[in-house]
mmCIF file of C-alpha atoms in Angstrom:
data_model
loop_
_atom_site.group_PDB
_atom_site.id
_atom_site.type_symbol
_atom_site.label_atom_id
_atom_site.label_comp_id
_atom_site.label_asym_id
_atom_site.label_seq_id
_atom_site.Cartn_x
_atom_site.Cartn_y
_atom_site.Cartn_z
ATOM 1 C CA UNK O 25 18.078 19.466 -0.535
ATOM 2 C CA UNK O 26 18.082 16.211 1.567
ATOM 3 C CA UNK O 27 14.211 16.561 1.979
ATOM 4 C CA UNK O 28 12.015 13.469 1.236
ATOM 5 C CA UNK O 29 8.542 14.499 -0.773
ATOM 6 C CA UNK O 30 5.714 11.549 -0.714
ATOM 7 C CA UNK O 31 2.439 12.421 -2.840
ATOM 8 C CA UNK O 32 -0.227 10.660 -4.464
ATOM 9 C CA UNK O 33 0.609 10.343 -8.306
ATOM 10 C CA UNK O 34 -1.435 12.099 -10.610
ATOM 11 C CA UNK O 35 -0.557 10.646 -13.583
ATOM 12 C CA UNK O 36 -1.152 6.743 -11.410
ATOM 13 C CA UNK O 37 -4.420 7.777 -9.553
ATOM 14 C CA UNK O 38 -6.264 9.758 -11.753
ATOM 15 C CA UNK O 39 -4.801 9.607 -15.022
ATOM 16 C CA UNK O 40 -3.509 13.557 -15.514
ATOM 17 C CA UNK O 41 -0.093 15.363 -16.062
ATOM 18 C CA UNK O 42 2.235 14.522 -13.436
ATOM 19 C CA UNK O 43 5.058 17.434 -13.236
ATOM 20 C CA UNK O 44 7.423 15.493 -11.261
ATOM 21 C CA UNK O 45 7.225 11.950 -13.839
ATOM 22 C CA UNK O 46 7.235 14.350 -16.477
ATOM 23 C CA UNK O 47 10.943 15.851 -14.890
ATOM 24 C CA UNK O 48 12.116 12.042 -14.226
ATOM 25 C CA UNK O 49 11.412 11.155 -18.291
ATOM 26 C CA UNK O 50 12.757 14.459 -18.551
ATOM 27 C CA UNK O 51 16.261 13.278 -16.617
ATOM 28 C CA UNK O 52 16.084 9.669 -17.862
ATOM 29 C CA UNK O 53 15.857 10.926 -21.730
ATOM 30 C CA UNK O 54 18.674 13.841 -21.261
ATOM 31 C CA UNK O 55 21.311 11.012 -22.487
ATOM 32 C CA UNK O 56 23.850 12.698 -19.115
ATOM 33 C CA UNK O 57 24.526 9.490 -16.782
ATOM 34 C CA UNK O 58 24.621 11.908 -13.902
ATOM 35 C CA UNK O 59 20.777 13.155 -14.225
ATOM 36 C CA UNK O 60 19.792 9.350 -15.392
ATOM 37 C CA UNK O 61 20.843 8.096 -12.227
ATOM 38 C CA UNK O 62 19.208 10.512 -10.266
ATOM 39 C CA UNK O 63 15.830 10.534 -11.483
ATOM 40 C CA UNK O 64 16.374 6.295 -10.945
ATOM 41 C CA UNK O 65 17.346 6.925 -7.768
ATOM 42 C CA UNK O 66 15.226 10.276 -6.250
ATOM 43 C CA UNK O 67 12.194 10.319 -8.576
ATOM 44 C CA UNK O 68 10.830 7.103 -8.222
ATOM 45 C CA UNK O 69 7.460 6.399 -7.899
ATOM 46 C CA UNK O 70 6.683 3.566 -5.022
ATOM 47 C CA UNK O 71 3.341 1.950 -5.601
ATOM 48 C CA UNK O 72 1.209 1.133 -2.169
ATOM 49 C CA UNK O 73 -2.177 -0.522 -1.892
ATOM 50 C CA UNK O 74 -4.448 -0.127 0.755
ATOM 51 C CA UNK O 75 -7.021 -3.077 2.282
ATOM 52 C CA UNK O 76 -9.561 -2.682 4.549
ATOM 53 C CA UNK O 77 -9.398 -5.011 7.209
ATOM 54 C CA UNK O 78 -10.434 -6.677 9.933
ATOM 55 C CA UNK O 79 -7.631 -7.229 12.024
ATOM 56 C CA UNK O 80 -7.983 -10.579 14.803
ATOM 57 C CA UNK O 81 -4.442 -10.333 15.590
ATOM 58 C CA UNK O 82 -1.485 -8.243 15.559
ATOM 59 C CA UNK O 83 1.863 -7.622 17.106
ATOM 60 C CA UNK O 84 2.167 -4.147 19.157
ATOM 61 C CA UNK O 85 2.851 -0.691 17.089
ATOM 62 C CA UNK O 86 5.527 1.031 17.021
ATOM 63 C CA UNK O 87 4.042 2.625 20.085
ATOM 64 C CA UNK O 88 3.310 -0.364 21.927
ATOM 65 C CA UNK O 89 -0.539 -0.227 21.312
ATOM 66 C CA UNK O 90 -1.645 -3.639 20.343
ATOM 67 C CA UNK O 91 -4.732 -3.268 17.570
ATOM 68 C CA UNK O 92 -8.015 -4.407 19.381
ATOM 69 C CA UNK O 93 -10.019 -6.655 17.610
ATOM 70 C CA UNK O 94 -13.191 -5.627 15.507
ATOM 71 C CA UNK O 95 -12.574 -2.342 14.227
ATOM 72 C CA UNK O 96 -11.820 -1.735 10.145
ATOM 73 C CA UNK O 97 -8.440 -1.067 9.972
ATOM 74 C CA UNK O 98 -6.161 0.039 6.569
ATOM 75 C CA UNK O 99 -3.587 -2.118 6.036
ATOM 76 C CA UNK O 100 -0.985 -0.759 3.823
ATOM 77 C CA UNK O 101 0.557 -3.353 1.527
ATOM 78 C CA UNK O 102 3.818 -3.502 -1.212
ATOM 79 C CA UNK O 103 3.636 -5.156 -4.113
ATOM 80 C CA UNK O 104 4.779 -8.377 -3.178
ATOM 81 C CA UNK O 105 1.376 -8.299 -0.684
ATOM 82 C CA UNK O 106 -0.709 -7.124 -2.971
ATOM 83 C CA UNK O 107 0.579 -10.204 -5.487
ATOM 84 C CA UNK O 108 0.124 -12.443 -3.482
ATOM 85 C CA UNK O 109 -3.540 -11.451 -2.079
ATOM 86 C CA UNK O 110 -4.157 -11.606 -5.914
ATOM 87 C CA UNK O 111 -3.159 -14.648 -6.621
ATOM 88 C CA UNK O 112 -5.411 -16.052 -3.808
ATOM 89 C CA UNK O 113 -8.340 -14.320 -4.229
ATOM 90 C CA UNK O 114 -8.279 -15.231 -8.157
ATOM 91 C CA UNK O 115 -6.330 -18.611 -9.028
ATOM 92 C CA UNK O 116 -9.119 -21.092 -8.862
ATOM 93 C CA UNK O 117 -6.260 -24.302 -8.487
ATOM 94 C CA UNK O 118 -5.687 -23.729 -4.739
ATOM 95 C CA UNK O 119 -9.664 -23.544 -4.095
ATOM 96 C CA UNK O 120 -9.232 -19.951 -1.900
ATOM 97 C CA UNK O 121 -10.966 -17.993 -4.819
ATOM 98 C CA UNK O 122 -13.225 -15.036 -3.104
ATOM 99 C CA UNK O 123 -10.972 -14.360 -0.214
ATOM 100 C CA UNK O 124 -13.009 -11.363 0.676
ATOM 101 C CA UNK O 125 -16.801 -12.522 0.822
ATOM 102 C CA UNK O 126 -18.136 -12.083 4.136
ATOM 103 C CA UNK O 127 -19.711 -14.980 4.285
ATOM 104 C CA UNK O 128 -17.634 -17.922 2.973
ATOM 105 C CA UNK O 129 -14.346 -15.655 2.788
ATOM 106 C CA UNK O 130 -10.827 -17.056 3.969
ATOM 107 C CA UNK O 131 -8.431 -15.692 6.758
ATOM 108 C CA UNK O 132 -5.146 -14.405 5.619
ATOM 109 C CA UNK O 133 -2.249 -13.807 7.732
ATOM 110 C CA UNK O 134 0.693 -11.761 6.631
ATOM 111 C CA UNK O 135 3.647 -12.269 8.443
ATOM 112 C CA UNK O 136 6.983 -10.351 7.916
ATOM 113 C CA UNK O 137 10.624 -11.145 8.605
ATOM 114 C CA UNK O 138 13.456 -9.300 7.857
ATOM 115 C CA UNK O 139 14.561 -5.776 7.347
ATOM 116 C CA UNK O 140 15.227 -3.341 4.805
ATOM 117 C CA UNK O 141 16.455 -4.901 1.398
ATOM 118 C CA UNK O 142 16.431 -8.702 3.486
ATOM 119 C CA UNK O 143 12.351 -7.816 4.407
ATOM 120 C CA UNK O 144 10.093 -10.719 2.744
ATOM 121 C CA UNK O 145 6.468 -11.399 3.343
ATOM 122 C CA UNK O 146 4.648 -14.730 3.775
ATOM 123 C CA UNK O 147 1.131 -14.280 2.917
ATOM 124 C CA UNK O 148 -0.805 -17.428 3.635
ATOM 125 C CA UNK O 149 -4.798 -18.627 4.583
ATOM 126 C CA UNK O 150 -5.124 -19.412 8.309
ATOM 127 C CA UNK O 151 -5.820 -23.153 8.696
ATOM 128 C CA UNK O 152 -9.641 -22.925 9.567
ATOM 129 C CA UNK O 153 -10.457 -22.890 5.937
ATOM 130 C CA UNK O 154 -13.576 -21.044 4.958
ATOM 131 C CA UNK O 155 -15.138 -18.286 7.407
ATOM 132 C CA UNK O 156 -18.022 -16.836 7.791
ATOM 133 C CA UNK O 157 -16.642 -13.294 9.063
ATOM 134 C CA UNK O 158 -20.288 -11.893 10.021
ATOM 135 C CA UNK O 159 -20.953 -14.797 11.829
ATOM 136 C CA UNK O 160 -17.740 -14.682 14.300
ATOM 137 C CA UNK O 161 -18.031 -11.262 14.476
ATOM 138 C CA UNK O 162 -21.476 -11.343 15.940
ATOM 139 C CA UNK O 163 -20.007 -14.076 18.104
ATOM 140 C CA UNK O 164 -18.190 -11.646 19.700
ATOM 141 C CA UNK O 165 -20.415 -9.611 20.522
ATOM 142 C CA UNK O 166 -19.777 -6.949 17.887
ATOM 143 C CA UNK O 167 -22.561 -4.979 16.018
ATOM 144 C CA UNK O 168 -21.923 -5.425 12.273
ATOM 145 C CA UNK O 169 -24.396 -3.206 11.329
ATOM 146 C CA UNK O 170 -21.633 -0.468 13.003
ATOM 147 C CA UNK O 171 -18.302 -1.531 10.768
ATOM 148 C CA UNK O 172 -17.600 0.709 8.132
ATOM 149 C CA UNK O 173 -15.456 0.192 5.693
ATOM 150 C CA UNK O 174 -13.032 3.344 5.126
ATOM 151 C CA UNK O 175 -12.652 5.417 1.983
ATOM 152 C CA UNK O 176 -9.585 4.672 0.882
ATOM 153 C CA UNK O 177 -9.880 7.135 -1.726
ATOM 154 C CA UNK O 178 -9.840 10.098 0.521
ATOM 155 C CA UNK O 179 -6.548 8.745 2.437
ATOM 156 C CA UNK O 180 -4.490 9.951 -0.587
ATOM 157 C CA UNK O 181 -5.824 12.701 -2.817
ATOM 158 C CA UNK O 182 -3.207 14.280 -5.530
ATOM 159 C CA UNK O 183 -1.336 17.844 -4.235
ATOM 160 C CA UNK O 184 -2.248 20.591 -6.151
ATOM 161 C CA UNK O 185 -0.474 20.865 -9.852
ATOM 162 C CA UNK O 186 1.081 24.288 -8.096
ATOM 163 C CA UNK O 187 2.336 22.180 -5.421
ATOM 164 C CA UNK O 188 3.839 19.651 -7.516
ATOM 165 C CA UNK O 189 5.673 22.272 -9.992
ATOM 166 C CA UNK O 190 6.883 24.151 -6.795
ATOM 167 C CA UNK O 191 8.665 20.703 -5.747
ATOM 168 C CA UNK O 192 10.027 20.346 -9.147
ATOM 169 C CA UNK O 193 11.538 23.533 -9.452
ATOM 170 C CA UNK O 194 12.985 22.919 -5.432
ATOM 171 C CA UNK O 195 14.930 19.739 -6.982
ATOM 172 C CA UNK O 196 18.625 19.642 -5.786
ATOM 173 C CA UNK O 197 20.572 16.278 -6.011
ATOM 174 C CA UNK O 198 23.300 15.918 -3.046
ATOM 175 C CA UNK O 199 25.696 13.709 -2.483
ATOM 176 C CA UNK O 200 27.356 10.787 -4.694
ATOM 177 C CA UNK O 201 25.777 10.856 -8.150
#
């Protein structure tokens, strides 16, 4: 019906029947080209994971507002972003291992370019090497004893199992199939 439904899995975050994967298996098993194409294309799940962060620097939001430095802030990331904060936090050959220690941790930036399907990420360490977050912070005059980190957990809790049959029966496919 044109409407866009976003939702927590519940079969991804915490491991129970999902009614709307079980209607895309559903579609994608039916053998009909038609209904394979549209669970592909309308009943795709889109994995996000969320960071706390301390953010030093940032361009403007979409309203204008410039993040001010200090505050814990959640970053939403893709998986490219996620990969790639992965790979430095863990692969012991480039010597960043432990990325998020307070203490001897490593500034990341992650810069973006592009737009839509031409969008690509460039996650890198800033060129001060190790950091001692607590330290700077305190530098600045900010109370670390104050920063708390946010539960990221209660940001996206799973709709009701009513609520996600309701959406399933609601399903109506417009447009080119």
């Amino acid at each position: 019906n044109g409407q866009t439904f976003v939702c927590a899995c519940p079969a991804e975050t915490e491991g129970i029947y999902c009614p709307i994967c079980a209607k895309a298996q559903e579609m994608k098993d039916s053998g009909d080209q038609v209904k394979m194409k549209q669970a592909k294309d309308h009943l795709k799940p889109q994995v996000k994971y969320l960071y706390n962060v301390l953010c030093y620097s940032a361009p403007a939001d979409k309203k204008g507002k410039t993040p001010e430095f200090g505050p814990v802030f959640v970053m939403e990331a893709g998986i490219m972003v996620h990969k790639a904060l992965v790979s430095l936090d863990t692969d012991t050959m480039t010597g960043w291992v432990d990325i998020t220690n307070f203490e001897t941790g490593v500034n990341v930036v992650v810069k973006r370019t592009g737009n839509g399907l031409d969008t690509k990420y460039e996650v890198s360490p800033t060129g001060h090497g190790r950091s001692n977050v607590l330290a700077d912070l305190a530098a600045r005059g900010i109370d670390t004893s104050k920063l708390e980190p946010i539960n990221l957990d209660a940001l996206f809790s799973c709709p009701p199992q009513e609520k996600l049959e309701e959406v399933v029966a609601g399903l109506q496919f417009t447009g080119p199939n």
